[in-house]
Short mmCIF file of C-alpha atoms and ligand atoms in Angstrom, two decimals:
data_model
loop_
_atom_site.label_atom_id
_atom_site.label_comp_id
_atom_site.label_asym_id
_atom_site.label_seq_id
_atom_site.Cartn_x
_atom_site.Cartn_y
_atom_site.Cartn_z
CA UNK A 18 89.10 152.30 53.96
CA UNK A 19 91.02 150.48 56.69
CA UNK A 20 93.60 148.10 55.43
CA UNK A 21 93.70 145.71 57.57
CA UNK A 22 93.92 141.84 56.88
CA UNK A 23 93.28 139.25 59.66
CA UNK A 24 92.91 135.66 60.60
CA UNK A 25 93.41 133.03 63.34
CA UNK A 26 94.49 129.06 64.28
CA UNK A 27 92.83 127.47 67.00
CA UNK A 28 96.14 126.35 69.48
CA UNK A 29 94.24 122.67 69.67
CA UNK A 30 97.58 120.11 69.01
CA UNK A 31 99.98 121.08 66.72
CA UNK A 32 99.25 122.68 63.35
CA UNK A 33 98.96 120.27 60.65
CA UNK A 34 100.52 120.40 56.71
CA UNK A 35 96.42 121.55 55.96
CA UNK A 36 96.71 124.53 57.83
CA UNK A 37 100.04 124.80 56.58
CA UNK A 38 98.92 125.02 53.09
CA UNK A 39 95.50 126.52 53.64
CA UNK A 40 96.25 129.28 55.75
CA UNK A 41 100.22 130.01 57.00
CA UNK A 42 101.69 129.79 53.93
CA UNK A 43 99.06 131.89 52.15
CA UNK A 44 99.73 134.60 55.21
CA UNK A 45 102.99 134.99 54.05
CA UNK A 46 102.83 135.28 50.55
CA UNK A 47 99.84 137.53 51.24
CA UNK A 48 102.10 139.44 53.16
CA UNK A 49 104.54 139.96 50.73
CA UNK A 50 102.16 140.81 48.00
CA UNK A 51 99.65 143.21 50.06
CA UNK A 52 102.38 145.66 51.14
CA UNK A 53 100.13 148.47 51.65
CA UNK A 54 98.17 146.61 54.09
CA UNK A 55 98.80 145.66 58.06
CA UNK A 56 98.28 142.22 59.35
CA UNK A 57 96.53 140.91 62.54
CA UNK A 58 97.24 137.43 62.99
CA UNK A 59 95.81 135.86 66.30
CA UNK A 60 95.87 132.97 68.09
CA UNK A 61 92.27 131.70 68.80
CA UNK A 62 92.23 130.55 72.15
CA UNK A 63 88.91 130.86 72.93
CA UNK A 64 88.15 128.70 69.79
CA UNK A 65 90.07 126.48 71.21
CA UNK A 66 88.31 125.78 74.50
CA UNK A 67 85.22 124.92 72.88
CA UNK A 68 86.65 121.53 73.04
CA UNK A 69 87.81 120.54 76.50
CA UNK A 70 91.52 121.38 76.52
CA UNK A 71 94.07 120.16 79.01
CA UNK A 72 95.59 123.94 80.80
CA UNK A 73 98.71 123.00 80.58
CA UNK A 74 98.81 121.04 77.06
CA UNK A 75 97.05 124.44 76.07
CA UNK A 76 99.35 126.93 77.32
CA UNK A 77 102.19 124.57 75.61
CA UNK A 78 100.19 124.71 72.35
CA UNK A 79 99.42 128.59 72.52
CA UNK A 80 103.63 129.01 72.98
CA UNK A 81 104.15 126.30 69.92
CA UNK A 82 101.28 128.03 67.74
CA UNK A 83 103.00 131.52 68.58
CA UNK A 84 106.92 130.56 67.32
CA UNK A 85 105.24 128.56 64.34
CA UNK A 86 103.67 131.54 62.96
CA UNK A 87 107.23 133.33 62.75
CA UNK A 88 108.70 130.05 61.86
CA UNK A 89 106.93 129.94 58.86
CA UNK A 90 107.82 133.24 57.60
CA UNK A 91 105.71 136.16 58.68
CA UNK A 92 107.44 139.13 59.19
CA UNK A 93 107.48 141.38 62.04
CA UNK A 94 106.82 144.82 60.17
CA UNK A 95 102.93 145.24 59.59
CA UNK A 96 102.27 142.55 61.45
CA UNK A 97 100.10 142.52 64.86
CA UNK A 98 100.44 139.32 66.37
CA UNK A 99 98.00 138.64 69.71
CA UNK A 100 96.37 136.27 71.56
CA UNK A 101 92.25 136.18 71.26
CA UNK A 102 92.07 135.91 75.05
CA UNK A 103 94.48 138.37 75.93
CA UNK A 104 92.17 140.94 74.67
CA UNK A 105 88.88 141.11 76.32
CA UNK A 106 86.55 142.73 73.65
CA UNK A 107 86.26 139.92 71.77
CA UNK A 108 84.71 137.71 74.14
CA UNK A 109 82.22 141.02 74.58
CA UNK A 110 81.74 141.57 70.98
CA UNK A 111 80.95 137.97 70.89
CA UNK A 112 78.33 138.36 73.18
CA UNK A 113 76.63 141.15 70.87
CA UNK A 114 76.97 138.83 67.70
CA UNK A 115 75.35 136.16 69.44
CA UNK A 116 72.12 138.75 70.31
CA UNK A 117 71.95 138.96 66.62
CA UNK A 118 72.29 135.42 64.94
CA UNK A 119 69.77 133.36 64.84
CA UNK A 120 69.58 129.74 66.35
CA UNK A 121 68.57 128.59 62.59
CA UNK A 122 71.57 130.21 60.57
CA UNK A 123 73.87 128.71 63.84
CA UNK A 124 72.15 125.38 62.96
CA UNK A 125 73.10 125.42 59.43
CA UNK A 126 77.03 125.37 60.31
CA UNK A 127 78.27 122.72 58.87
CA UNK A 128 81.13 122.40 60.86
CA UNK A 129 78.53 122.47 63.98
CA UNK A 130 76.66 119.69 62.45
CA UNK A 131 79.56 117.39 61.72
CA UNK A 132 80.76 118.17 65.34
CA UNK A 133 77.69 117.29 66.20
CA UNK A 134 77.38 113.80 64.41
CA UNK A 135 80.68 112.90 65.30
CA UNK A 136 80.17 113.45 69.77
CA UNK A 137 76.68 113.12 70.15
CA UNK A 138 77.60 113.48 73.89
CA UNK A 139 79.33 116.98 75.33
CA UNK A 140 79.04 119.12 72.66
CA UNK A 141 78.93 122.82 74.35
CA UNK A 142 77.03 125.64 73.68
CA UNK A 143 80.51 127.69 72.80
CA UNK A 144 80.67 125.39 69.93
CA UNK A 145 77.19 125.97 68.77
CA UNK A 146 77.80 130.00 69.09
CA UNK A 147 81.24 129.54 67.81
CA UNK A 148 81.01 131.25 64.51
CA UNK A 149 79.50 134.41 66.19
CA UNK A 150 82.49 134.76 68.44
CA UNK A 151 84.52 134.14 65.03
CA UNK A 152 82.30 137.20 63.45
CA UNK A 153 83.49 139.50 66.58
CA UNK A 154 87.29 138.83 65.81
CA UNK A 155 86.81 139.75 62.67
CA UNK A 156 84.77 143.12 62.81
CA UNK A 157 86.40 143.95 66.03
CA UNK A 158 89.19 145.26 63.53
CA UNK A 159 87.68 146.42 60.52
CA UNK A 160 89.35 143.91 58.68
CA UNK A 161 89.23 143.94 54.85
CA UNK A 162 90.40 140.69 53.70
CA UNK A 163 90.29 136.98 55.70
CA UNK A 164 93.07 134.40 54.65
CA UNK A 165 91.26 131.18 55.21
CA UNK A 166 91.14 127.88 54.14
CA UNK A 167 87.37 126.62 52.66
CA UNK A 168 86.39 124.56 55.82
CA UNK A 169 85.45 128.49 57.15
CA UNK A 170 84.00 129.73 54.22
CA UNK A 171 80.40 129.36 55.31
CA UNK A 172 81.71 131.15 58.93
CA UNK A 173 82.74 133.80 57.07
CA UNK A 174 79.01 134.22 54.99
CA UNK A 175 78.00 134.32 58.53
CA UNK A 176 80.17 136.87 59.25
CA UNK A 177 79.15 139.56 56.36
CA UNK A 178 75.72 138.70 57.19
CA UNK A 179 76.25 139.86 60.54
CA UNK A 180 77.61 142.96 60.09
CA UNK A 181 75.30 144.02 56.89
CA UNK A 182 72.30 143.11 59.66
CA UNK A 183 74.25 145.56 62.55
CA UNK A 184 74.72 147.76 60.24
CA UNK A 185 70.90 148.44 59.27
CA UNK A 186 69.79 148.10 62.54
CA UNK A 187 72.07 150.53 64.11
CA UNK A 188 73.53 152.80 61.29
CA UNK A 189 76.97 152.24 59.49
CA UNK A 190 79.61 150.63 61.81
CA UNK A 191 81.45 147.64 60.70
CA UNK A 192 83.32 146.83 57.68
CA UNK A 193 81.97 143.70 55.58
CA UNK A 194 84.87 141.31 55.29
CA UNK A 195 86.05 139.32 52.34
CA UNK A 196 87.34 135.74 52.60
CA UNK A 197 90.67 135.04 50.86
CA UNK A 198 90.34 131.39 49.77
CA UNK A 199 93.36 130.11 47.72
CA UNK A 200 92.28 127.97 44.76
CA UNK A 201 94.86 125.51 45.47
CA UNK A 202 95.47 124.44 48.90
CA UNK A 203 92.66 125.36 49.84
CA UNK A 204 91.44 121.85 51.01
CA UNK A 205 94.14 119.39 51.77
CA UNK A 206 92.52 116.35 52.19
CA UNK A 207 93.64 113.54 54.80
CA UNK A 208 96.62 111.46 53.40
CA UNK A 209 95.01 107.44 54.03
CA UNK A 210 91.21 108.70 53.27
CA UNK A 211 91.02 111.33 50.79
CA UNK A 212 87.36 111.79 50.98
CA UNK A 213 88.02 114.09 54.30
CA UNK A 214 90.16 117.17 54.95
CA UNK A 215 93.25 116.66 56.69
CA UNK A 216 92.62 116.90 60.68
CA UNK A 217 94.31 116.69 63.50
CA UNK A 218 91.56 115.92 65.50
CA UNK A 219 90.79 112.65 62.65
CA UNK A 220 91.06 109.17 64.36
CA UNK A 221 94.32 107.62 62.06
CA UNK A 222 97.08 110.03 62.45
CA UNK A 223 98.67 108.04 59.39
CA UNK A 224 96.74 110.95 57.14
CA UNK A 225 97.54 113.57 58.92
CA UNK A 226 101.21 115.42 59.07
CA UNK A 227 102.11 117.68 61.71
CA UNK A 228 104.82 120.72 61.54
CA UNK A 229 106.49 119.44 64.19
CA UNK A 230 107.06 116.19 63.44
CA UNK A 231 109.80 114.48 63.07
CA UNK A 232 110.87 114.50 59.05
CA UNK A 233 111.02 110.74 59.05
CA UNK A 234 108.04 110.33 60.01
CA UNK A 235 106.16 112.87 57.67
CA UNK A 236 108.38 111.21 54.53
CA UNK A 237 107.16 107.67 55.86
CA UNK A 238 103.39 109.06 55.78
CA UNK A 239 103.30 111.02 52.30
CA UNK A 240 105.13 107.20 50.82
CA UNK A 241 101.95 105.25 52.77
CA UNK A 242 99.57 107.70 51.31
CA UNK A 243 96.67 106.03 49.68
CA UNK A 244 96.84 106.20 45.87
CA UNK A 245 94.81 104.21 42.97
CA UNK A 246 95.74 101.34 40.76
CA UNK A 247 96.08 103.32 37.42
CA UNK A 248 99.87 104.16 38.48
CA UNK A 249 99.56 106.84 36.16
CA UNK A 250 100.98 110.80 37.33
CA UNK A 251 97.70 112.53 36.54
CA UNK A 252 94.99 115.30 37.58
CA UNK A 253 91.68 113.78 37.99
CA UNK A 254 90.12 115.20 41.06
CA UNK A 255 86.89 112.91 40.60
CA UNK A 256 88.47 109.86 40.13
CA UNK A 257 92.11 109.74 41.45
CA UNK A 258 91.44 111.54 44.24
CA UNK A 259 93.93 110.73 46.46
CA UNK A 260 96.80 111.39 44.06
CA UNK A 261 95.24 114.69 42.99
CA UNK A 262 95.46 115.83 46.62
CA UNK A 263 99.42 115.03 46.59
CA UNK A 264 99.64 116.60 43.48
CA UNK A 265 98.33 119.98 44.68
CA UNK A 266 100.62 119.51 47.94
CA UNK A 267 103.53 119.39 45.29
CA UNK A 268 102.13 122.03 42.94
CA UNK A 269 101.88 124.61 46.23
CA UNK A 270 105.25 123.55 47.07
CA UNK A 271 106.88 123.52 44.22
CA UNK A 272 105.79 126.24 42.08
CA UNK A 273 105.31 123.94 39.14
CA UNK A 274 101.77 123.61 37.53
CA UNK A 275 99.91 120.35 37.45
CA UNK A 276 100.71 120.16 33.81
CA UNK A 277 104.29 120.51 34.88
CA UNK A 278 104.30 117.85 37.30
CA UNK A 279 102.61 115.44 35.00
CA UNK A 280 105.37 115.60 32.64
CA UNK A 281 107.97 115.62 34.91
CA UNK A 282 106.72 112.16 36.22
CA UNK A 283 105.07 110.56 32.22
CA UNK A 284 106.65 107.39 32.09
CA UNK A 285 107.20 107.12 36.28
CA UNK A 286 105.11 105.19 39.10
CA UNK A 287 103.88 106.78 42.11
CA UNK A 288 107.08 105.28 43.89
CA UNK A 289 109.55 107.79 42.31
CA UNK A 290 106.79 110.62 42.24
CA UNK A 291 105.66 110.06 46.09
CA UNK A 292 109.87 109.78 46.68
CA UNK A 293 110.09 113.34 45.34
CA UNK A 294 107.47 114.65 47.30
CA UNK A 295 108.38 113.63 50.55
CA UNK A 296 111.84 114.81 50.22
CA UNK A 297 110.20 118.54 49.24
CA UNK A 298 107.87 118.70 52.32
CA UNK A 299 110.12 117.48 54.21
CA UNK A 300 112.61 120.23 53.25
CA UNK A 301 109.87 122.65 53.33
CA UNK A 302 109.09 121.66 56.86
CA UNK A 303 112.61 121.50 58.05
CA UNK A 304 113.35 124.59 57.36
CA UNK A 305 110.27 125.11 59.20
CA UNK A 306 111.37 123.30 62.36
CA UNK A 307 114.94 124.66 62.98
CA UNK A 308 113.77 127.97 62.45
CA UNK A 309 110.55 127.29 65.52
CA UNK A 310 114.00 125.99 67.64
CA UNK A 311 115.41 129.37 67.46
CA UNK A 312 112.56 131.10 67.96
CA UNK A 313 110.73 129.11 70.95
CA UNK A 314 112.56 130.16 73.61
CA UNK A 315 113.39 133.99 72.75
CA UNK A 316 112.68 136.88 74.64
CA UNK A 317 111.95 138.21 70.87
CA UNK A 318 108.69 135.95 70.66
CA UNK A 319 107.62 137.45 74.45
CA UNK A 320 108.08 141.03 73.18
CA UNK A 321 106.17 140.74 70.03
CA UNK A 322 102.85 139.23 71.29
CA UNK A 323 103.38 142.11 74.40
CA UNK A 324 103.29 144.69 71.56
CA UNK A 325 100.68 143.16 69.78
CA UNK A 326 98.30 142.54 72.54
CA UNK A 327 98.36 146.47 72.87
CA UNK A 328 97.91 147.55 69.59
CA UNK A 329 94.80 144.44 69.07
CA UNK A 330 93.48 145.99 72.51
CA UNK A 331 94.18 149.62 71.77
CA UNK A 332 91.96 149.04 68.56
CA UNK A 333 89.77 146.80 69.69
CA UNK A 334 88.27 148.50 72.73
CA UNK A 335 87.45 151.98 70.94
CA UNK A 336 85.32 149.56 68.13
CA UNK A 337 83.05 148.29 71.20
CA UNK A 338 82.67 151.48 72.74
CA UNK A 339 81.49 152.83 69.43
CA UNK A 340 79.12 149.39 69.54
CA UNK A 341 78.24 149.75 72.66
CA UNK A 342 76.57 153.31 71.99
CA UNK A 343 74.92 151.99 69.41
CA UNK A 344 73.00 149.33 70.85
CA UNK A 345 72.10 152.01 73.75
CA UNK A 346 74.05 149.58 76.39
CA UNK A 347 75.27 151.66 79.79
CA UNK A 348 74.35 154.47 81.31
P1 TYM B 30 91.42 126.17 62.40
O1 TYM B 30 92.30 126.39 63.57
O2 TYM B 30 90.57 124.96 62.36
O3 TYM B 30 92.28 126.19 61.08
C1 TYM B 30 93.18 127.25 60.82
C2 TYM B 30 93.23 127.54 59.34
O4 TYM B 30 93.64 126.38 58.62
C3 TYM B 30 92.71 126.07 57.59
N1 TYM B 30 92.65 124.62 57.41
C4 TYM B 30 92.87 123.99 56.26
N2 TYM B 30 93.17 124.46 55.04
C5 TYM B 30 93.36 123.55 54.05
N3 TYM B 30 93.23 122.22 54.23
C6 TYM B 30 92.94 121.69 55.43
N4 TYM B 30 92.83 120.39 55.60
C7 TYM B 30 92.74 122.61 56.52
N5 TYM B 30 92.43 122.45 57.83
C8 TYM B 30 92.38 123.69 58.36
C9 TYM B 30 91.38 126.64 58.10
O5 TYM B 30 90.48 126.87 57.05
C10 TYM B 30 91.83 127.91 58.77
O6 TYM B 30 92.00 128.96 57.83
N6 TYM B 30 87.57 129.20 63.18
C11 TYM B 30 88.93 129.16 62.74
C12 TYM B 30 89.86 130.06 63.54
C13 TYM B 30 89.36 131.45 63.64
C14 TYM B 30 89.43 132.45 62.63
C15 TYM B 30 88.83 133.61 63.20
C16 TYM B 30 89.92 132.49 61.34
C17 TYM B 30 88.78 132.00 64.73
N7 TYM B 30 88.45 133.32 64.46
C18 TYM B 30 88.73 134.81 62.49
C19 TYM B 30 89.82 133.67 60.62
C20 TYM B 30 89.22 134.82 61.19
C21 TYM B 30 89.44 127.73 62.86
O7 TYM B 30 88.91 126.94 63.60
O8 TYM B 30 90.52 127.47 62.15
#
């Protein structure tokens, strides 16, 4: 069995504390934990340009998206970091998922549909045939195991369903991937209305923080955050939901349980509890940020994504050869 675990960011703005939590942070402890396995971490450009994109804010974002994935702790050894664009197949073996979804499983994306709702005007086709492109960069590698937050979770049904149908119409040829979904952190929700996830693309920035933020800033945000009137330290997802969502943002980053934080805060207001946790973000993040500043700039961050590109392509174009054959395309 190929041990290979993979996932991507779309390089649209700067990544937020949701993909933090959700996805980078979980990369790295998966990385330290799954030694026996290599990593492909990507950077989905052509996700990202489903969405008009302005070039240059783009290329900015794909250079930002590259040093924060170092930044926030990946190491270099077992690790193939590339760009999705820099390596052609993808787009290709996106083609050949797209001859095998069907417009009604497409249509029952929920991300689609709340795309959908929320620009009735301009929506592309890409972003209808998204999740089949997202199927190719995952079975373009074989990969075992996708690290994702639950926003992709029906993507990644998608995906297995996709290969399982390949796979009986054309013999035995891609691996069926599993989704990694942490149980916490999973779904940060947005800081001022936590009845969505935390975007960057949500109207009020105030519930939404961004890694590159200034610290100040993020503190000032987790201290607006919306709370409840029962001033009481407590995990109640149903009913105090925005405070639950802080509470997981300090149980991921601290290590302690929610048990653990609610005594550690019996007898407190939110005021001391929301003090605490902007000062441990923030500390989280900073470390975050002076590490990116070191990294942004360096030849070090060139030569990595140069040796990943080749090793992503190297792999990548015997897989749609072999797919190619299969589906009788060529001479
Ligand atoms: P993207 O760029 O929207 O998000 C990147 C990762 O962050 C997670 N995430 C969150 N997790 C917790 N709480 C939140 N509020 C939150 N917001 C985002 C996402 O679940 C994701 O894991 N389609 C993907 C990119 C992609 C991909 C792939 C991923 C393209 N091809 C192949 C894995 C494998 C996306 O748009 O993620």
């Amino acid at each position: 069995m190929n041990k290979i675990v993979l996932s991507g960011i779309k390089p649209t703005g700067i990544p937020t504390l949701g993909n933090y939590l959700g996805a980078l942070k979980n990369f790295v402890k998966l990385q330290k934990e799954m030694e026996d396995y290599d990593f492909y971490i990507f950077i989905a450009d052509l996700h990202a340009i489903t969405v008009f994109q302005d070039p240059k804010e783009l290329k900015q974002n794909i250079k930002n998206l590259a040093a924060i994935y170092l930044a926030c702790g990946l190491t270099e050894e077992k690790l193939t970091l590339f760009v999705q664009s820099e390596v052609n197949e993808h787009a290709a073996l996106g083609y050949i998922m797209q001859s095998i979804s069907y417009l009604g499983e497409l249509e029952r994306m929920t991300q689609f549909k709340d795309k959908m709702q929320k620009q009735v005007q301009g929506v592309t086709s890409a972003l209808f045939t998204y999740p089949a492109l997202m199927a190719a960069d995952i079975l373009l590698y074989d990969a075992k195991y996708v690290p994702v937050g639950e926003d992709q979770k029906q993507h990644l049904e998608l995906t297995r369903d996709l290969a399982i149908r390949f796979n009986n119409r054309y013999g035995e040829t891609f691996t069926v991937p599993e989704g990694l979904i942490s149980e916490k952190g999973a779904r940060i929700m947005d800081l001022q209305d936590p009845s969505k996830k935390m975007d960057k693309s949500s109207e009020n920035g105030r519930g939404c923080i961004f890694l590159l933020e200034p610290l100040s800033s993020i503190k000032k945000k987790i201290k607006s955050a919306v709370t409840d009137s029962e001033a009481i330290v407590r995990y109640d997802q149903e009913n105090k939901p925005g405070i639950a969502n802080l509470m997981t943002i300090y149980s991921i980053i601290s290590g302690l349980s929610y048990s653990e934080i609610e005594s550690k805060y019996h007898g407190k207001g939110y005021g001391d509890f929301k003090k605490d946790l902007a000062d441990i973000v923030a500390d989280e993040i900073g470390v975050i940020q002076n590490r990116f500043q070191e990294i942004i700039n360096s030849k070090k961050l060139e030569e990595l994504f140069d040796q990943g590109r080749e090793k992503a392509k190297a792999y990548a174009s015997r897989k749609l050869q072999k797919v190619y054959k299969k589906v009788g395309l060529g001479r």
